[in-house]
Every structure is written in C-alpha cells, then in structure tokens.
Amino acid sequence: MKPDAVLPVEMDWSSASEIADAVSSGRVSAIDVTNGALRRIAAHDSRLNSFTDLVAARARETASRVDATIAAGGEAGPLAGVPFAVKNLFDIEGLPTRAGSKINRDRTVSSRDATLIERLEAAGAVLVGALNMGEYAYDFTGENVHDGPSRNPHDITRMSGGSSGGSGSAVGGGLVPLALGSDTNGSIRVPSSFCGIFGLKPTYGRLSRARSFPFVASFDHLGPFARTTKDLAIAYDAMQGPDADDAACVDRPTEPLTQLLGQGIGNLRIAVAGGYFRSSLSPEAREAVARVANALSVTREVELPEAARARAAAFVITTSEGASLHLDRLRSRPSDFDPAVRDRLFAGAMIPSAYVDRAQKFRRWYRTKVMELFEMVDVILAPSTPCVAPKLGQTTFVLDGVEMLVRPNIGIHTQPISFIGLPVAAVPVPLNPMPIGVQIIAAPWREDVVLRVSYALEQAGVVRAPRPKEF
C-alpha cells in the first residue's frame, strides 16, 4: 500500500465505488482491504450475528489475484477489491447451502458458486462469507432459531428484518459495503428499511437465481444491498445477463445504468400509492413517505386496485409453493424445522388446489390493472414497512389503533408489489432514533428509473444510510 493511501484498511464506512477506485489506482491494495474487512467482522459480528460462515482463505486468494492483475497493468473490474457477502441460500463452493435451516447443513458441499457470485467476482469483488437468514426464507423478522437472530446495527435489541436479515445488518453495520439477498415477499426491502440501507429488488427474471436455494419459484428475486445508490447500480450492472441455468432468467441484453444515475428525475411522472398503502402505518412510516414525496414535489396519488386481495393471494401461493418444495423434509425431519416455519408449511400443504388456481388467475388480472397505471405514471412511492424495526421477540404491534401480529404483517406493503415482479428500489429515510424505508416502484425492466429517483433523493440529502453510533 502506498503511504498516501486515503482509505482506512478496515474500509470502515467507505462505499464500494470508493474502495474500487482506490484499489484500481493503487492507493490501497485489495488484500489490505480484505484483511481490514475480516478484522472488522471479527471485532463486531459477535454483537450483530450477521455472518454464519467466513471464507477468509478464499477471500485473501481472490484479493491477491486482483492485486496481481492491477500490478500487471490489467483492468480488475468496476468492483476491484470490494468485499461482499451473500445470504446463505447462495451456493458457495466448498460449503453446504444452509438456507437458514438445520436440515440443509447435512447436504453435500456445493461444487460451484451461484451465478451472481461468479459475476461479482468477475467484476473484481471479493467474497468474504455467508450471512444469517430466516429459515428457508420464510420470515420477515431476521430471527433464526438455529443460528440466533441477526441484530439491527442501530439498536441491537431490535430486529434486522427478514429473511435477508444478515445482509441488512452486515451492510448497515459497516462489516461489508455490499451484500446479496433474496426477495420473495419483501426480504430485500424489509431489512433495507429496518437497517437503514439501500436495496434493489429487480424485475422478476432479470437477475439469475442459478445455484441458489429456492423458496417460491414464481416469486423469488435476488438482488443487492448497499449504502449508496451508486453501489447498487454498479453491482446490478455487473450481475445482469441471460443465464441458461435459470429457466426464469430472461434472454434480454444487459442494460447498464450506472452512467444514467445523474440524469435526474426530469419529466418522470411520480405518484404516491394511496388507498391500501395509506393504512396500517405508524407515524414514522407516514413521515418517511411524506418527506420523499415532498422532496420530489409529488402531489398526485394513485390507487393499486385490489391490493389487499393481492396480498391475500400472495399468501396463498407462497405457502402452497413453499409446502410443495419441502414436503419430503416435512415428512422425514419435522422436528428439525423452526416450529413456526413448519406450521406455516403444513398449513400450506392443506390448501385446496382450487384456491391456488384462483389466486393465480387473480394475479394475472391484477398485473394487467397495475400495468394500466404505468401508462399514466412512471414511478409509484409506497412505504417499505409499516413501522421502524420492532424489538427482538416482539409478537404484536399497534397500527392505526389496531393490535396486529408482527411476523405476518411486516410485509403488508411489500407483498402486493413482488406479487407481480415489479422492480423496486428501497431507500432509507434517516429518522431519529431509527431509520425506515420507502419503496420506489416502476414498470418492469425500468430499474434505471427507480435508481435515478433514488440517486436524486440521495444527492438532495433526503435519503441516506445513517452510520450507527456503535459501529
């Protein structure tokens, strides 16, 4: 490392783009950044419990290759030397893919990385480990009965959100600047909201899910978490592209958008989601949406038709498809499940097929109606979560004067969106003492639009990833 290096070895609160610039220019080495990340994880993760596996030797080997490429005058990639980690449902060569479960630990170790890991490393990033998650991704809280809960970096007595809770706490706590998670009904957007970071749920079929453990194949999305919009964009660009190993991944050319961020919002037609999305909200959630809408001078309101029914249909399909996936495990090892997850899966196995068929028919109708809205507007704003992060172990909360169960209702505003695979940027509004998120929603394949709006809000100081006091 040169004596005038400007980045701390521990990377601390540096963004992925800052680290990559410093590594590519030779101001800091990838191996020093990697060692710093590993030291930071060792120092702080005992409190956050975000990691379940570290791959330190592999990380150092990868970082050394990045440094060798740069020393030889080569291009190391747009994420040169950037440490990242992945939810433990991604296959990592040499590790069993846990998917947050006890049962999967008995699986044969993976022989190859997930496609998205391969693509990030091809862009110069350095994988440092796997992250805690809710069992089999059937979770909104981040509380895992086998590995313990991942904790919120802004208050370790609170939930990180699920099911990608370890991804949220690791990025929000500064252990890594970039992480990957999955989102079936809200599992990128909920941890982003609770942990005060940015998240991107791409359009369904946009990013490959090859060699990741599924939950609900017709809903599952994979995507990045970061502390800046630009970092989301760089990671997203690196991961784009068709993949024959995922039947749902579209054969669509890559559409880089990092260079589009500075275009601003221009003449984008933006509206706030009304009706259903105005109910079951805490004052903090209302304040967050109002701040974002005011900053964008939004006065228009639109209503997603039958959003409550969309959420109900999402529940039916989720629990039915999830139960079908796990039937053999439910029969052979029921006592090795989290009891709450097991009971939901058993319930799903008993849903009549006629109900599932009706839910799927409604899904097609609902998608058509929402697409009609996007003929009138380009962007819809909605709350990410109904409240800031609840306390660990909390079972109920009060929203609009009604006491409700926490676990099934955290995703009340995310499920109607992922139900039809729309792209969403989750942006953090830094309220005191806890952050909370807002969804920026667009029509399919318009990730450029949601990230342009996110970037404009970030440049204006309205949204940002607040640094936790203790990390």
Short mmCIF file of C-alpha atoms in Angstrom, two decimals, residues 138-141 143 159 185-186 190 194 276 280 311-312 314-315 318 340 344 386 390 394-397 399 403-416:
data_model
loop_
_atom_site.label_atom_id
_atom_site.label_comp_id
_atom_site.label_asym_id
_atom_site.label_seq_id
_atom_site.Cartn_x
_atom_site.Cartn_y
_atom_site.Cartn_z
CA TYR A 138 -39.99 -17.92 5.25
CA ASP A 139 -39.50 -14.99 7.59
CA PHE A 140 -39.81 -11.22 7.93
CA THR A 141 -38.03 -10.69 11.29
CA GLU A 143 -34.84 -14.27 13.93
CA MET A 159 -34.93 -6.90 14.51
CA ASN A 185 -42.44 -11.16 -0.47
CA GLY A 186 -40.23 -8.35 0.80
CA VAL A 190 -37.76 -5.10 4.81
CA PHE A 194 -35.11 -1.66 9.30
CA TYR A 276 -54.45 0.36 0.88
CA SER A 280 -51.78 0.24 8.78
CA ARG A 311 -51.57 -9.65 -0.60
CA ALA A 312 -54.02 -12.43 0.30
CA ALA A 314 -49.61 -13.86 -2.42
CA PHE A 315 -50.03 -15.60 0.94
CA THR A 318 -46.39 -18.57 -1.11
CA ALA A 340 -43.28 -21.56 13.31
CA ARG A 344 -46.94 -22.49 8.12
CA PRO A 386 -45.41 -0.24 8.42
CA PRO A 390 -39.66 -3.91 16.31
CA GLN A 394 -41.88 -8.76 19.90
CA THR A 395 -45.02 -10.54 18.73
CA THR A 396 -47.55 -7.72 18.27
CA PHE A 397 -47.64 -4.05 17.34
CA LEU A 399 -51.01 0.19 13.69
CA GLU A 403 -53.18 -4.56 17.51
CA MET A 404 -51.68 -6.88 14.88
CA LEU A 405 -49.24 -9.79 14.81
CA VAL A 406 -45.72 -8.68 13.87
CA ARG A 407 -44.43 -11.60 11.83
CA PRO A 408 -47.15 -11.85 9.16
CA ASN A 409 -47.75 -8.09 8.90
CA ILE A 410 -44.27 -6.62 8.46
CA GLY A 411 -44.60 -7.27 4.71
CA ILE A 412 -48.07 -5.80 4.40
CA HIS A 413 -46.87 -3.16 1.90
CA THR A 414 -44.24 -5.20 0.06
CA GLN A 415 -46.24 -8.33 -0.85
CA PRO A 416 -48.61 -6.66 -3.36
#
